[in-house]
Amino acid sequence: MAVRDIFDAVLDYEEDDVAELVQAEIDAGTDVHSILQDGLVAPLDDIGERFSAGTLFVPEMLMAAEAVQAGLDILRPLLTETGVKPIGTVVLGTVKGDLHDIGKNLVGLLLEGAGFRVIDLGTDVGAEQFIASAQENDADIIALSGLLTTSMPEMANAVATLQDANKTRNLNVKVMVGGPPVHHEFAMKIGADAYGMDAPAAVERARSFFTG
Ligand code: B1M
């Protein structure tokens, strides 16, 4: 039994095996971040490369994502364990037109684990939905995820709308962005307050809004 078996089970689209193997590694005391990174996230890069090469297609990408999600469900309690009073509230979502949610879910789990209250709006979320939820939940941060290159203009549009609402609609939130096509320069150019390269970096950025 090894983390490599989880990797292989994701590539075989074996949801139930992934869940069982993740539980077995937890029981064996394997480092949670190794289970996450080497067992669950790494095979998706492999899947992405095969998709780009035209050797597998959307249904297989979806089955792999579902297998990863089954493993994440098992890891969830370990990633979100916290007994502390919430540091602040984050409204999180994947931008309009984009249906990818695994990276966003990971960002949400680690934020929760770091003591934030997370309102997850899911995928395909428009700027006005982010604003309404931030107002309703008295949020401190809005966090936007996007995986497609075509999501970048939508992310820019959402950030502009949110920053405008900060000035004109009595909203007071910081805006954070992330996802593979996004980088620091782009984030600053579109007026975001922070960019997170990965989920741990997103937590650091979110914390920095409170610690200065
Ligand atoms: Co899609 N897909 N997909 N896909 N998919 C990619 C992203 C792609 C790179 C594959 C490829 O071509 N090699 C490619 C995008 C190309 C591009 O635009 N540059 C692609 C494509 C083209 C598409 C479709 C257009 C395919 C089609 O229909 N022809 C379609 C689009 C649908 C849509 O969104 N409208 C599509 C669909 C799908 C599925 C639905 C089948 C499925 C998603 C299922 C799901 O999410 N529930 C899927 C999958 C699984 C992938 C890959 C294989 C895996 C994505 C993933 O979950 N990675 C992906 C290829 C790849 O990544 N190698 C691919 C793991 C995840 C942990 O990483 O999300 O990057 P990631 O999150 C990271 C960081 O980016 C960061 O933290 C996380 C880790 O710590 N992060 C943040 C993310 N959000 C953040 C926010 C932050 C901070 C950090 O602050 C707010």
Coordinates of C-alpha atoms and ligand atoms in Angstrom, one line a residue:
M1 CA 0.0 0.0 0.0
A2 CA 1.4 3.4 -1.0
V3 CA 0.4 6.9 -2.1
R4 CA 1.2 5.8 -5.6
D5 CA -1.8 3.4 -5.4
I6 CA -4.1 6.4 -5.0
F7 CA -2.5 8.1 -8.0
D8 CA -3.1 4.9 -10.0
A9 CA -6.7 4.5 -8.8
V10 CA -7.4 8.1 -10.0
L11 CA -6.0 7.2 -13.4
D12 CA -8.3 4.1 -13.4
Y13 CA -11.3 6.3 -12.4
E14 CA -11.9 4.0 -9.4
E15 CA -13.8 6.4 -7.1
D16 CA -14.4 3.8 -4.4
D17 CA -10.9 2.5 -4.4
V18 CA -9.6 6.1 -4.2
A19 CA -11.7 6.7 -1.1
E20 CA -10.6 3.4 0.5
L21 CA -6.9 4.0 -0.3
V22 CA -7.0 7.5 1.1
Q23 CA -8.6 6.2 4.3
A24 CA -5.9 3.5 4.5
E25 CA -3.1 6.0 4.1
I26 CA -4.6 8.2 6.8
D27 CA -4.9 5.2 9.1
A28 CA -1.2 4.4 8.4
G29 CA -0.2 7.9 9.4
T30 CA 1.0 9.1 6.0
D31 CA 1.4 12.8 5.8
V32 CA -1.9 14.4 4.7
H33 CA -0.2 16.8 2.3
S34 CA 1.6 13.9 0.5
I35 CA -1.8 12.1 0.1
L36 CA -3.3 15.3 -1.3
Q37 CA -0.5 16.4 -3.5
D38 CA 1.1 13.2 -4.7
G39 CA -2.0 11.0 -4.6
L40 CA -4.8 13.2 -5.6
V41 CA -3.6 16.4 -7.4
A42 CA -0.6 14.9 -9.4
P43 CA -2.7 12.5 -11.5
L44 CA -4.9 15.4 -12.7
D45 CA -1.8 16.9 -14.3
D46 CA -1.3 13.6 -16.0
I47 CA -4.9 13.6 -17.1
G48 CA -4.5 17.2 -18.4
E49 CA -1.5 16.3 -20.5
R50 CA -3.3 13.3 -22.0
F51 CA -6.3 15.6 -22.8
S52 CA -3.9 18.1 -24.5
A53 CA -2.3 15.2 -26.4
G54 CA -5.8 14.0 -27.6
T55 CA -5.5 10.6 -26.0
L56 CA -8.4 11.1 -23.6
F57 CA -11.5 13.2 -23.6
V58 CA -13.9 15.2 -21.5
P59 CA -15.8 12.2 -20.0
E60 CA -12.5 10.7 -18.7
M61 CA -11.4 14.1 -17.3
L62 CA -14.7 14.2 -15.5
M63 CA -14.4 10.7 -14.1
A64 CA -10.9 11.5 -12.9
A65 CA -12.2 14.6 -11.2
E66 CA -14.9 12.6 -9.5
A67 CA -12.4 10.1 -8.2
V68 CA -10.3 13.0 -6.8
Q69 CA -13.4 14.5 -5.2
A70 CA -14.1 11.1 -3.5
G71 CA -10.6 11.3 -1.9
L72 CA -11.0 14.9 -0.9
D73 CA -14.2 14.1 0.9
I74 CA -12.3 11.7 3.1
L75 CA -9.5 14.2 3.7
R76 CA -11.9 17.1 4.4
P77 CA -12.1 16.7 8.2
L78 CA -8.3 16.6 8.5
L79 CA -7.9 19.7 6.4
T80 CA -10.7 21.7 8.1
E81 CA -10.1 20.8 11.8
T82 CA -10.1 24.1 13.8
G83 CA -11.5 25.0 17.1
V84 CA -10.8 28.7 16.8
K85 CA -13.2 31.7 16.4
P86 CA -13.3 32.6 12.7
I87 CA -10.7 35.1 11.6
G88 CA -13.0 36.5 8.9
T89 CA -15.4 35.5 6.2
V90 CA -14.5 34.6 2.6
V91 CA -16.9 34.4 -0.2
L92 CA -15.4 31.9 -2.7
G93 CA -16.3 30.8 -6.2
T94 CA -15.2 29.9 -9.7
V95 CA -15.9 32.8 -12.2
K96 CA -18.7 32.8 -14.7
G97 CA -18.4 30.4 -17.6
D98 CA -15.9 28.2 -15.8
L99 CA -17.0 24.8 -14.2
H100 CA -13.8 23.6 -12.7
D101 CA -14.0 23.4 -8.9
I102 CA -11.4 21.1 -7.5
G103 CA -8.7 23.8 -6.9
K104 CA -11.4 26.1 -5.6
N105 CA -12.6 23.4 -3.2
L106 CA -9.0 22.9 -2.0
V107 CA -8.6 26.6 -1.4
G108 CA -11.9 26.6 0.6
L109 CA -10.8 23.6 2.7
L110 CA -7.5 25.1 3.6
L111 CA -9.1 28.5 4.4
E112 CA -11.5 26.7 6.7
G113 CA -8.6 24.8 8.2
A114 CA -6.9 28.2 8.9
G115 CA -9.9 29.4 10.7
F116 CA -11.9 31.4 8.1
R117 CA -15.6 31.1 7.6
V118 CA -16.1 30.1 3.9
I119 CA -19.2 30.7 1.9
D120 CA -18.7 28.6 -1.3
L121 CA -20.9 29.8 -4.1
G122 CA -19.7 27.0 -6.4
T123 CA -18.9 27.4 -10.1
D124 CA -20.1 29.7 -12.9
V125 CA -20.5 32.6 -10.5
G126 CA -21.2 36.1 -11.8
A127 CA -19.9 39.3 -10.2
E128 CA -23.4 40.3 -8.9
Q129 CA -23.8 37.0 -7.1
F130 CA -20.4 37.6 -5.3
I131 CA -21.5 41.1 -4.3
A132 CA -24.9 39.9 -3.0
S133 CA -23.3 37.1 -1.0
A134 CA -20.6 39.4 0.4
Q135 CA -23.3 41.9 1.5
E136 CA -25.5 39.2 3.0
N137 CA -22.7 37.5 4.9
D138 CA -20.7 40.7 5.9
A139 CA -17.7 39.2 4.1
D140 CA -14.1 40.4 4.4
I141 CA -12.7 38.8 1.3
I142 CA -14.0 37.7 -2.1
A143 CA -11.9 34.9 -3.7
L144 CA -12.2 34.2 -7.4
S145 CA -10.9 31.0 -9.0
G146 CA -10.6 30.3 -12.8
L147 CA -8.9 27.6 -14.8
L148 CA -9.6 28.5 -18.4
T149 CA -7.7 31.1 -20.4
T150 CA -11.2 32.3 -21.5
S151 CA -12.0 32.9 -17.8
M152 CA -9.4 35.7 -17.6
P153 CA -11.5 38.5 -19.2
E154 CA -14.4 37.4 -16.9
M155 CA -12.2 37.5 -13.9
A156 CA -11.0 41.0 -14.9
N157 CA -14.7 42.1 -15.3
A158 CA -15.6 40.6 -11.9
V159 CA -12.7 42.3 -10.2
A160 CA -13.6 45.7 -11.8
T161 CA -17.3 45.3 -10.7
L162 CA -16.4 44.3 -7.2
Q163 CA -13.9 47.1 -6.7
D164 CA -16.5 49.5 -8.1
A165 CA -19.0 48.1 -5.6
N166 CA -16.5 48.8 -2.8
K167 CA -16.6 52.5 -3.8
T168 CA -20.2 53.0 -4.7
R169 CA -22.3 50.3 -3.0
N170 CA -21.1 50.4 0.6
L171 CA -19.1 47.1 0.2
N172 CA -15.8 46.7 2.0
V173 CA -14.0 43.6 0.7
K174 CA -10.6 42.6 -0.5
V175 CA -10.5 40.7 -3.7
M176 CA -8.2 37.7 -4.2
V177 CA -7.7 35.7 -7.4
G178 CA -6.0 32.5 -8.5
G179 CA -5.9 29.5 -10.9
P180 CA -3.4 28.3 -13.5
P181 CA -3.9 31.0 -16.1
V182 CA -3.6 33.8 -13.5
H183 CA -0.2 35.3 -12.4
H184 CA 0.8 38.1 -10.1
E185 CA 1.2 40.7 -12.8
F186 CA -2.3 39.9 -14.3
A187 CA -3.8 40.0 -10.8
M188 CA -2.3 43.5 -10.1
K189 CA -3.2 44.7 -13.6
I190 CA -6.9 43.9 -13.2
G191 CA -7.0 45.6 -9.8
A192 CA -7.1 42.5 -7.5
D193 CA -5.8 43.0 -4.0
A194 CA -3.9 39.7 -3.9
Y195 CA -2.9 36.7 -6.0
G196 CA -2.5 33.1 -4.6
M197 CA -0.4 30.8 -6.6
D198 CA -1.8 27.7 -4.8
A199 CA -4.1 26.9 -1.9
P200 CA -1.5 27.5 0.9
A201 CA -0.6 30.8 -0.7
A202 CA -4.2 31.8 -0.8
V203 CA -4.4 31.2 2.9
E204 CA -1.3 33.3 3.5
R205 CA -2.7 36.2 1.4
A206 CA -6.0 36.0 3.2
R207 CA -4.3 36.1 6.6
S208 CA -2.1 39.0 5.5
F209 CA -5.3 41.2 5.1
F210 CA -5.7 40.8 8.9
T211 CA -2.2 41.0 10.0
G212 CA -1.0 43.7 7.6
Ligands
B1M1 CO1 -10.9 21.0 -17.9 N1 -9.4 22.0 -18.7 N2 -12.1 21.6 -19.3 N3 -12.2 19.9 -17.1 N4 -9.5 20.4 -16.9 C1 -8.1 22.1 -18.0 C2 -8.1 23.3 -17.0 C3 -7.1 22.2 -19.1 C4 -5.7 22.8 -18.7 C5 -6.8 20.8 -19.7 C6 -5.8 20.8 -20.9 O1 -6.1 21.2 -22.0 N5 -4.6 20.3 -20.7 C7 -7.9 23.0 -20.2 C8 -7.8 24.5 -20.1 C9 -7.0 25.1 -21.3 C10 -6.9 26.6 -21.1 O2 -7.9 27.3 -21.1 N6 -5.7 27.1 -21.0 C11 -9.3 22.5 -19.9 C12 -10.4 22.5 -20.9 C13 -10.0 23.0 -22.3 C14 -11.7 22.2 -20.6 C15 -12.9 22.2 -21.5 C16 -13.0 23.5 -22.3 C17 -12.9 21.0 -22.3 C18 -14.0 20.9 -23.3 O3 -15.2 20.9 -23.0 N7 -13.6 20.8 -24.6 C19 -14.1 22.1 -20.4 C20 -14.5 23.5 -19.9 C21 -15.8 23.5 -19.1 C22 -16.0 24.8 -18.4 O4 -15.4 25.1 -17.4 N8 -16.9 25.6 -19.0 C23 -13.4 21.4 -19.3 C24 -14.1 20.6 -18.4 C25 -13.5 19.8 -17.4 C26 -14.2 18.8 -16.6 C27 -15.6 19.3 -16.2 C28 -14.3 17.5 -17.4 C29 -13.2 18.6 -15.4 C30 -13.5 19.5 -14.2 C31 -14.3 18.8 -13.1 C32 -14.3 19.6 -11.8 O5 -13.5 20.5 -11.6 N9 -15.2 19.2 -11.0 C33 -11.9 19.1 -16.0 C34 -10.6 18.8 -15.4 C35 -10.6 17.8 -14.3 C36 -9.4 19.4 -15.9 C37 -8.0 19.2 -15.4 C38 -7.5 17.8 -16.0 C39 -7.7 19.2 -13.9 C40 -8.1 20.5 -13.2 C41 -7.9 20.3 -11.8 O6 -8.8 20.1 -11.0 N10 -6.6 20.4 -11.3 C42 -7.2 20.4 -16.1 C43 -5.8 20.0 -16.5 C44 -4.8 20.3 -15.5 O7 -5.0 21.1 -14.6 N11 -3.6 19.8 -15.7 C45 -8.2 20.9 -17.1 C46 -6.2 20.2 -9.9 C47 -6.5 21.4 -9.0 C48 -6.1 21.1 -7.6 O8 -5.6 22.4 -9.5 O9 -7.6 24.0 -10.1 O10 -5.2 24.5 -10.8 P1 -6.1 23.9 -9.8 O11 -6.0 24.6 -8.4 C49 -4.7 24.9 -7.8 C50 -4.2 26.3 -8.2 O12 -4.5 26.7 -9.5 C51 -4.7 27.2 -7.1 O13 -4.8 26.3 -6.0 C52 -5.0 25.0 -6.4 C53 -3.9 24.0 -5.7 O14 -3.4 24.4 -4.6 N12 -5.9 27.9 -7.2 C54 -6.1 29.1 -6.5 C55 -7.1 27.6 -7.9 N13 -8.0 28.6 -7.6 C56 -7.4 29.5 -6.8 C57 -8.0 30.6 -6.2 C58 -7.1 31.4 -5.4 C59 -5.8 31.0 -5.1 C60 -5.3 29.8 -5.7 O15 -7.5 32.5 -4.8 C61 -8.8 32.9 -4.9

